[in-house]
Tab-separated table of C-alpha atoms in Angstrom:
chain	number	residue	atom	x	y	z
A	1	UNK	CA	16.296	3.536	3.241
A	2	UNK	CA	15.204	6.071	5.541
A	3	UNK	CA	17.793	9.052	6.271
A	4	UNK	CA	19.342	10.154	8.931
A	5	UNK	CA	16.919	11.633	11.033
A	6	UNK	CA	14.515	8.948	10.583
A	7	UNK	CA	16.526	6.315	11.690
A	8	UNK	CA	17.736	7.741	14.646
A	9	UNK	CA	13.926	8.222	15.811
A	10	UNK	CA	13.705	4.851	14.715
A	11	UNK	CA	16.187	3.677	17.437
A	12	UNK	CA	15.184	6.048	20.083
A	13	UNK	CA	11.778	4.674	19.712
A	14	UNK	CA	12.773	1.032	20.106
A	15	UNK	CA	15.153	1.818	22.941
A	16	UNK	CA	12.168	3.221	24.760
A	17	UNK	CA	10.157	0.398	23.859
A	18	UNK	CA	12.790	-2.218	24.928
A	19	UNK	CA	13.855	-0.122	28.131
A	20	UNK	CA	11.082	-1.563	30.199
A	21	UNK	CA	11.850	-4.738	32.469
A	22	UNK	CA	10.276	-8.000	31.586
A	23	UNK	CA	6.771	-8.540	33.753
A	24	UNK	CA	6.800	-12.333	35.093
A	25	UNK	CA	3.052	-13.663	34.374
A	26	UNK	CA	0.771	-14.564	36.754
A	27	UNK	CA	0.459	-18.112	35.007
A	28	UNK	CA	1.880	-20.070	32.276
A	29	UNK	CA	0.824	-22.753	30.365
A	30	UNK	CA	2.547	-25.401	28.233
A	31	UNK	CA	0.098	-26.048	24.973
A	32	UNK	CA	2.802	-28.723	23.817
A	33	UNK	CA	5.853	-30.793	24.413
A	34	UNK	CA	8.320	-28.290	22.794
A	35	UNK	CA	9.859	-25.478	25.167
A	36	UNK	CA	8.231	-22.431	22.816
A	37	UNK	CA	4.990	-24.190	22.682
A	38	UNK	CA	3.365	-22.223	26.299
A	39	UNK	CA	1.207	-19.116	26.771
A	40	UNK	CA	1.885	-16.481	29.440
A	41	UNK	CA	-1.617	-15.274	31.272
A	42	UNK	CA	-2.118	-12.289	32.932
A	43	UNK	CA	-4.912	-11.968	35.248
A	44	UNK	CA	-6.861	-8.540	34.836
A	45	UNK	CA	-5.582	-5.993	37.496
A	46	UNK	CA	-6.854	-2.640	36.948
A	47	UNK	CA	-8.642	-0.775	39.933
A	48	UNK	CA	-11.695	-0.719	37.457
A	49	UNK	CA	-12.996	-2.798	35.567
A	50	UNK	CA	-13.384	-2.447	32.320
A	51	UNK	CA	-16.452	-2.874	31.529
A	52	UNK	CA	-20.049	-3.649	32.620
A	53	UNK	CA	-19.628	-7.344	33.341
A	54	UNK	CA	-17.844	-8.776	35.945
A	55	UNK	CA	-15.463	-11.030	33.706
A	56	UNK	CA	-12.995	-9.345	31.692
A	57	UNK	CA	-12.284	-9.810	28.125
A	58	UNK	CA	-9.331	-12.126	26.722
A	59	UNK	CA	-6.749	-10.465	24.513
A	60	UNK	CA	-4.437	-12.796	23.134
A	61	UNK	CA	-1.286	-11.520	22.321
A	62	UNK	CA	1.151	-12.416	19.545
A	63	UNK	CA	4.480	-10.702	19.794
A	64	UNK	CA	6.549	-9.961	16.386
A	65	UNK	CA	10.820	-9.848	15.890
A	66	UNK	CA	10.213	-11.019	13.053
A	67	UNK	CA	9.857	-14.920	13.306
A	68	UNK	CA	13.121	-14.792	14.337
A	69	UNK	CA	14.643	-16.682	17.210
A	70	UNK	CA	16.104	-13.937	19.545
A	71	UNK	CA	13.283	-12.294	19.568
A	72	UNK	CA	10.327	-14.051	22.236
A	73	UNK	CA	7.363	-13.103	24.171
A	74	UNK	CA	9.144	-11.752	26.494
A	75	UNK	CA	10.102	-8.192	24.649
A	76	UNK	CA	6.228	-7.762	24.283
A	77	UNK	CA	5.711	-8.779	28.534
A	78	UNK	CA	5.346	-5.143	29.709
A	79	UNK	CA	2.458	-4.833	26.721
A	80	UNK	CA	1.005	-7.501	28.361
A	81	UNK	CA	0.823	-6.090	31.926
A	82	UNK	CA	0.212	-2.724	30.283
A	83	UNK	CA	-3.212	-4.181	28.868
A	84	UNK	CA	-4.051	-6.135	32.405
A	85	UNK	CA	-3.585	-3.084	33.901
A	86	UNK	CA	-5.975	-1.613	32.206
A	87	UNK	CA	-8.598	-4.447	33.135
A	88	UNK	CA	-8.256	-6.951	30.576
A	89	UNK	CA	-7.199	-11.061	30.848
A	90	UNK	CA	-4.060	-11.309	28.840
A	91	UNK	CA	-2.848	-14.770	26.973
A	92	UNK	CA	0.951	-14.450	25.535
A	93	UNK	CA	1.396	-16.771	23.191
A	94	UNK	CA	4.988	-18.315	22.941
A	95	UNK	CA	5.849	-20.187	19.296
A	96	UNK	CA	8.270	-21.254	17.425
A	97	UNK	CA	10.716	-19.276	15.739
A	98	UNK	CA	13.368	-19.496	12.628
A	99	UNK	CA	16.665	-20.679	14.085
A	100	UNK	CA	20.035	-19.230	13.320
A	101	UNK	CA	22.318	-20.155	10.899
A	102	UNK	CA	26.261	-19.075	10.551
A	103	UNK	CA	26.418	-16.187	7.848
A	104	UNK	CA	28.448	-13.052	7.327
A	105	UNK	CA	27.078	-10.777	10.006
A	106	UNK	CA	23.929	-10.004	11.860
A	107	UNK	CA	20.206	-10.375	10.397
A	108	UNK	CA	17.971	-7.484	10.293
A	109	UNK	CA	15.727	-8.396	12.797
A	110	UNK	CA	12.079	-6.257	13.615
A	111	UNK	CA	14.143	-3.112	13.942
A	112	UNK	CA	17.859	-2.163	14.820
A	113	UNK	CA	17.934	-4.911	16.793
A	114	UNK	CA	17.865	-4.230	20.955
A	115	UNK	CA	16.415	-7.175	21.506
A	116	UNK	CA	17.717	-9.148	18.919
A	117	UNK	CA	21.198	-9.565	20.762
A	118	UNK	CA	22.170	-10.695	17.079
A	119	UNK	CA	26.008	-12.476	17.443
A	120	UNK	CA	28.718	-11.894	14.623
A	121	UNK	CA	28.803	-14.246	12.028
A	122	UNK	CA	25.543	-15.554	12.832
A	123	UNK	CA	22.109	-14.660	10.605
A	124	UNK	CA	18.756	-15.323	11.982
A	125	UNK	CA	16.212	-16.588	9.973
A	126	UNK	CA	12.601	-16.102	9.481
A	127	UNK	CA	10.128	-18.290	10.814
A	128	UNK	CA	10.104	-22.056	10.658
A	129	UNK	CA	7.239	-23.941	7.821
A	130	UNK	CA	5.381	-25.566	8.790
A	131	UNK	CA	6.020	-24.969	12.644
A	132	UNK	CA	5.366	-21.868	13.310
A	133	UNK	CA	1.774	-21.971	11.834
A	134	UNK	CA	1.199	-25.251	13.749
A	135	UNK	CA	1.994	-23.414	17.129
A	136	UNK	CA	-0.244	-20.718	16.995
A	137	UNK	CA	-3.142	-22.986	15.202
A	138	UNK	CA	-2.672	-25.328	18.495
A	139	UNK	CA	-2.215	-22.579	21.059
A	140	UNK	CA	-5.598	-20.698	19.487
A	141	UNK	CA	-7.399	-24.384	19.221
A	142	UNK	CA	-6.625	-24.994	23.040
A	143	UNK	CA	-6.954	-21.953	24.677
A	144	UNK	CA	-10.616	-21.122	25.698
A	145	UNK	CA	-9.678	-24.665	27.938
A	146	UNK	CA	-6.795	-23.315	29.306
A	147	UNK	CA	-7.991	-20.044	30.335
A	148	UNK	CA	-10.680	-21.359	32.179
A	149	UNK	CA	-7.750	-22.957	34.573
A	150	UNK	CA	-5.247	-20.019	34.384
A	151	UNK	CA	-7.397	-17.304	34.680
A	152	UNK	CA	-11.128	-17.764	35.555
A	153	UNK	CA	-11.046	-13.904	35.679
A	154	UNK	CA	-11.739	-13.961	31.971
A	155	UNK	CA	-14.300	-14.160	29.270
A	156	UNK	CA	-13.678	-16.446	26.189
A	157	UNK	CA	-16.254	-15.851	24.556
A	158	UNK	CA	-15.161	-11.457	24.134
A	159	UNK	CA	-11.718	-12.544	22.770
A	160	UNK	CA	-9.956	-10.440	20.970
A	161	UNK	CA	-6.559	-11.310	18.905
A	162	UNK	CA	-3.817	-8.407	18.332
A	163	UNK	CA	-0.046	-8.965	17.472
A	164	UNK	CA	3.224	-7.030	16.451
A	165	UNK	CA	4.623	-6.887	12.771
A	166	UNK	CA	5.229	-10.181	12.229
A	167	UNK	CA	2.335	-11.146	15.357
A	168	UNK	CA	-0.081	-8.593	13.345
A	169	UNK	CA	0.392	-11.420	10.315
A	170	UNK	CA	-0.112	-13.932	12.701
A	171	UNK	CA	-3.077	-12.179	14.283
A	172	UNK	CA	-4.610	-11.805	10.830
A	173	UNK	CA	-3.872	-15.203	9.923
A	174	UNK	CA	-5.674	-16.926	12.948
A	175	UNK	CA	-8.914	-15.004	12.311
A	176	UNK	CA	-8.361	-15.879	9.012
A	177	UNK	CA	-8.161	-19.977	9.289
A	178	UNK	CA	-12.110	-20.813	7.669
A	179	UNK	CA	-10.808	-19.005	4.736
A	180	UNK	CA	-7.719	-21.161	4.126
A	181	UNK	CA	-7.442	-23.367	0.946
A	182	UNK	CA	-9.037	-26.526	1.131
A	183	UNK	CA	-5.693	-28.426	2.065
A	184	UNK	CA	-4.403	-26.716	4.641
A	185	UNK	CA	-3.781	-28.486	7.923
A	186	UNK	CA	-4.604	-25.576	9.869
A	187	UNK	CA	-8.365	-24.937	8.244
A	188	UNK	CA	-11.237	-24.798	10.639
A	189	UNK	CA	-15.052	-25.029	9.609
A	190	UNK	CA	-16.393	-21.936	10.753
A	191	UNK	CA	-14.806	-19.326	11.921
A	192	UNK	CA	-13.153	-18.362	15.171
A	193	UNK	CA	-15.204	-16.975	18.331
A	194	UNK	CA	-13.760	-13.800	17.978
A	195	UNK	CA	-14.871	-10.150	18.969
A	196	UNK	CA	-11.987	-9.055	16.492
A	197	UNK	CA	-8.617	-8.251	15.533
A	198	UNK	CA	-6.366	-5.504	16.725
A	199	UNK	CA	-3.239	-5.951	14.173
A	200	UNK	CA	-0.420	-3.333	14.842
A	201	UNK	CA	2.266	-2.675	12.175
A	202	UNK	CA	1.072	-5.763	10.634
A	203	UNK	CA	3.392	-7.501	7.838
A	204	UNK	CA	-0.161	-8.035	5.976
A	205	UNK	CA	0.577	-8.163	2.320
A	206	UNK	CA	3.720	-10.760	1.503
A	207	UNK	CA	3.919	-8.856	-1.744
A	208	UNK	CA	4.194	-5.676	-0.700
A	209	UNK	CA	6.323	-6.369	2.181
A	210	UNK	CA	8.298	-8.450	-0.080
A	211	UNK	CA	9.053	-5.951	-2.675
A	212	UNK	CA	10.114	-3.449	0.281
A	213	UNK	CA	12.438	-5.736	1.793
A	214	UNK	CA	10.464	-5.770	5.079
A	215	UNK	CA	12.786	-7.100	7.141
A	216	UNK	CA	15.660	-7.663	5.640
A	217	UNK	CA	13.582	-10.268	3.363
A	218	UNK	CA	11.718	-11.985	6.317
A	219	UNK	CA	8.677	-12.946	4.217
A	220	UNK	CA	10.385	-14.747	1.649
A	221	UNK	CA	12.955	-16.936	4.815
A	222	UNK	CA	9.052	-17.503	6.719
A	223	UNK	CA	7.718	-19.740	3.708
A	224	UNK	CA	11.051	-21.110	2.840
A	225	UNK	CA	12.860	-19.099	0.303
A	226	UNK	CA	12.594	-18.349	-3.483
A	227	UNK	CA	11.507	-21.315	-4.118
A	228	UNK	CA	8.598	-22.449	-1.958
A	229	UNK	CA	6.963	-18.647	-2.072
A	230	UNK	CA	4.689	-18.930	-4.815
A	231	UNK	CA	2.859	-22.189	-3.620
A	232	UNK	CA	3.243	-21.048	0.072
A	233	UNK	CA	1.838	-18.014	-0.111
A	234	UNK	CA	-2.188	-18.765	-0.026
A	235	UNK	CA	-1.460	-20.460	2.989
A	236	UNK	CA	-0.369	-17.654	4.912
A	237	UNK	CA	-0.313	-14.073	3.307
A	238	UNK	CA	-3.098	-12.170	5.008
A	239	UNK	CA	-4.169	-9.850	2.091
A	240	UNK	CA	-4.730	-13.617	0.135
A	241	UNK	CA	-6.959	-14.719	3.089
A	242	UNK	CA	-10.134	-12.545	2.787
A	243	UNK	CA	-12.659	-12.074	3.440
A	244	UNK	CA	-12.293	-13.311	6.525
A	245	UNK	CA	-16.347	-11.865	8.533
A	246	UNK	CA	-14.133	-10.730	12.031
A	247	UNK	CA	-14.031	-7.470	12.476
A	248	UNK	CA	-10.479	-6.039	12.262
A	249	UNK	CA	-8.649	-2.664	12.849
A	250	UNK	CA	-5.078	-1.972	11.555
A	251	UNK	CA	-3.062	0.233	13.974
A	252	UNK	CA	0.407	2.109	12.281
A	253	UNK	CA	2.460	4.673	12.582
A	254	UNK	CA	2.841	7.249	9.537
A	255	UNK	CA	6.714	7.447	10.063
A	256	UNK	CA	7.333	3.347	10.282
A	257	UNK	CA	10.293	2.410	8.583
A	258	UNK	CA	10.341	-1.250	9.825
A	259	UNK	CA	6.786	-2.283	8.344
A	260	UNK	CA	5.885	0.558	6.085
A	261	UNK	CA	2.418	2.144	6.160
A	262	UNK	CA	1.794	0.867	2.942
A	263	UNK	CA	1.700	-2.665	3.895
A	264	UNK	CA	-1.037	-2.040	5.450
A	265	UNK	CA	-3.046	0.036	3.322
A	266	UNK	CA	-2.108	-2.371	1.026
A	267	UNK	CA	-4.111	-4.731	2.880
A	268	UNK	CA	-7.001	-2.522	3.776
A	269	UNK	CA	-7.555	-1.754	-0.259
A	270	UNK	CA	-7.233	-5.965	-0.716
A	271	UNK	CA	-10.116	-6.076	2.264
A	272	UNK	CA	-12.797	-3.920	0.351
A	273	UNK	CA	-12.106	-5.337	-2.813
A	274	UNK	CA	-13.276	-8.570	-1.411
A	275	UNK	CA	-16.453	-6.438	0.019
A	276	UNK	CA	-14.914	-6.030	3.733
A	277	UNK	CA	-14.490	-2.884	5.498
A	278	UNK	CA	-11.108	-2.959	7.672
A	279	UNK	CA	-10.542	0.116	10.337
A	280	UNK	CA	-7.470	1.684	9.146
A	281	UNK	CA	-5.963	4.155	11.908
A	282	UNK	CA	-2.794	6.252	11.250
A	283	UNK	CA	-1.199	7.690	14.347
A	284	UNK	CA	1.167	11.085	13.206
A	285	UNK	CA	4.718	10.431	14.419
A	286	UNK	CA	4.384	7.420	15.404
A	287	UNK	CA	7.066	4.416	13.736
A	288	UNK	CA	6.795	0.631	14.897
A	289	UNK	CA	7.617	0.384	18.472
A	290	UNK	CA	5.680	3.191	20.636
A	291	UNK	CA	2.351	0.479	19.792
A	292	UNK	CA	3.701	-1.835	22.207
A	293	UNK	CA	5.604	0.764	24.407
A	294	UNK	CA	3.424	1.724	27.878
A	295	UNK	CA	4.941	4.617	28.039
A	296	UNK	CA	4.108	5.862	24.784
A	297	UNK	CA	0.611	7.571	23.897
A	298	UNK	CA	0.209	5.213	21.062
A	299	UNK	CA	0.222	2.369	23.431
A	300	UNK	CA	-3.109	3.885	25.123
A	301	UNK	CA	-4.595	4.038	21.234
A	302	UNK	CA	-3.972	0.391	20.652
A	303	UNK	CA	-5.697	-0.627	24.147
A	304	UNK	CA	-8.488	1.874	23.092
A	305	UNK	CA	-8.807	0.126	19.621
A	306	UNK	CA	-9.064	-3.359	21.791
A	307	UNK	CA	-11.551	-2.096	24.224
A	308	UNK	CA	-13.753	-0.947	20.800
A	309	UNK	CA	-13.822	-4.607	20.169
A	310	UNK	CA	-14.012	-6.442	23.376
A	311	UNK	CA	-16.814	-4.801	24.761
């Protein structure tokens, strides 16, 4: 548990984070039937561009909350116009989430819960099997088509993926689909057209996160409790699905105490042991939610770690 001091950072941080207005996208599009299955595009609106070419690269943006219900894309909107600000084509993808259930008080949600609006007496749970895998395979299998209507601005083919906490898994997961057992629904043949991966906070290593109660146990509701984890598991724990060939970066915060830093070192160490090399960058000071906060300086890190990639 972190003391005193550390939580209240904690909250300040997500306060900040949370304090900005949602930004209304320039386009949405549905990718399904169900009311969570759209992307949010931004079109690229920075007064340079940013880069040589004249099309701008696609980030595709998973938000975290911990695959929990009250938390949707919307919390991670200002990201979104923070990054097409700075000159790049943004895709928000929507999915779905765990529903809530009546329990004794309010889930832990991604943090101390701002956006969580978490109701007395009602617990929400993590994730939804086999849903919320089939959203964001389906949303990643039909987007290059759907960007070329919603934003002709952009460039497909320099896409890069990044996501939140429990969008960082997600991020890592959909770069990680060639590399899925032989079973899975959601396996591709090769794999995805990707410049890279830009995973922030990300809940990368079920284990790990598992063992520190990421979450208030998140990992364990996402593949269906106790006793679905063990066979579940390959089918969706990042630091299981390597190695994947994409080039990825981890971006955390040293004083996290949502998704600790050694999650994702965790991860890193699983990378090179399968012969990969993962970019590993600690930011001093920093906890979960100044990554996806504009106003904070580790907000212009993560878009510099993206623009590494894109270009």
């Amino acid at each position: 548990m972190p003391d005193d001091a550390a939580a209240a950072r904690a909250a300040a941080e997500e306060e900040s984070a949370f304090s900005h207005p949602a930004v209304a996208p320039d386009v949405t599009a549905a990718y399904g039937d169900h009311p969570d299955q759209v992307i949010d595009f931004y079109a690229p609106r920075g007064t340079e561009p940013a880069g040589p070419t004249s099309l701008a690269p696609l980030v595709v943006v998973l938000h975290g909350g911990a695959w929990r219900a009250p938390y949707d894309r919307r919390h991670v909107s200002p990201f979104a116009d923070f990054l097409a600000r700075r000159g790049f084509a943004v895709a928000s993808v929507e999915y779905r989430r765990g529903a809530e259930r009546a329990g004794g008080g309010a889930g832990s949600g991604a943090g101390s819960g701002a956006v969580a609006g978490a109701v007395a007496g009602v617990v929400p749970v993590a994730g939804r099997w086999p849903e919320t895998f089939d959203d964001v395979a389906a949303a990643l299998d039909v987007l290059p088509a759907l960007v070329r209507e919603a934003v002709p601005q952009a460039d497909p083919r320099r896409m890069v993926i990044t996501g939140h906490s429990a969008g960082g898994q997600l991020a890592l997961w959909a770069a990680a689909r060639h590399v899925l057992p032989a079973d899975a629904p959601w396996r591709t043949d090769r794999p995805a057209p990707l410049r890279g991966v830009v995973a922030l906070a990300p809940i990368a290593d079920f284990a790990v996160a598992d063992k520190l109660d990421v979450c208030g146990g998140a990992v364990r509701q996402l593949l269906g409790g106790e006793e679905h984890f063990a066979e579940r598991q390959p089918y969706a724990d990042p630091a299981l699905l390597l190695p994947t060939g994409i080039a990825t970066t981890l971006v955390q915060g040293r004083t996290d105490v949502d998704v600790p830093q050694a999650v994702a070192e965790s991860y890193a160490e699983a990378a090179a042991k399968a012969g990969e090399v993962v970019g590993l960058t600690l930011l001093e000071d920093v906890g979960h939610f100044p990554l996806i906060d504009p106003a904070a300086d580790a907000c212009a890190v993560v878009a510099e770690e993206i623009g590494q990639l894109a270009w």
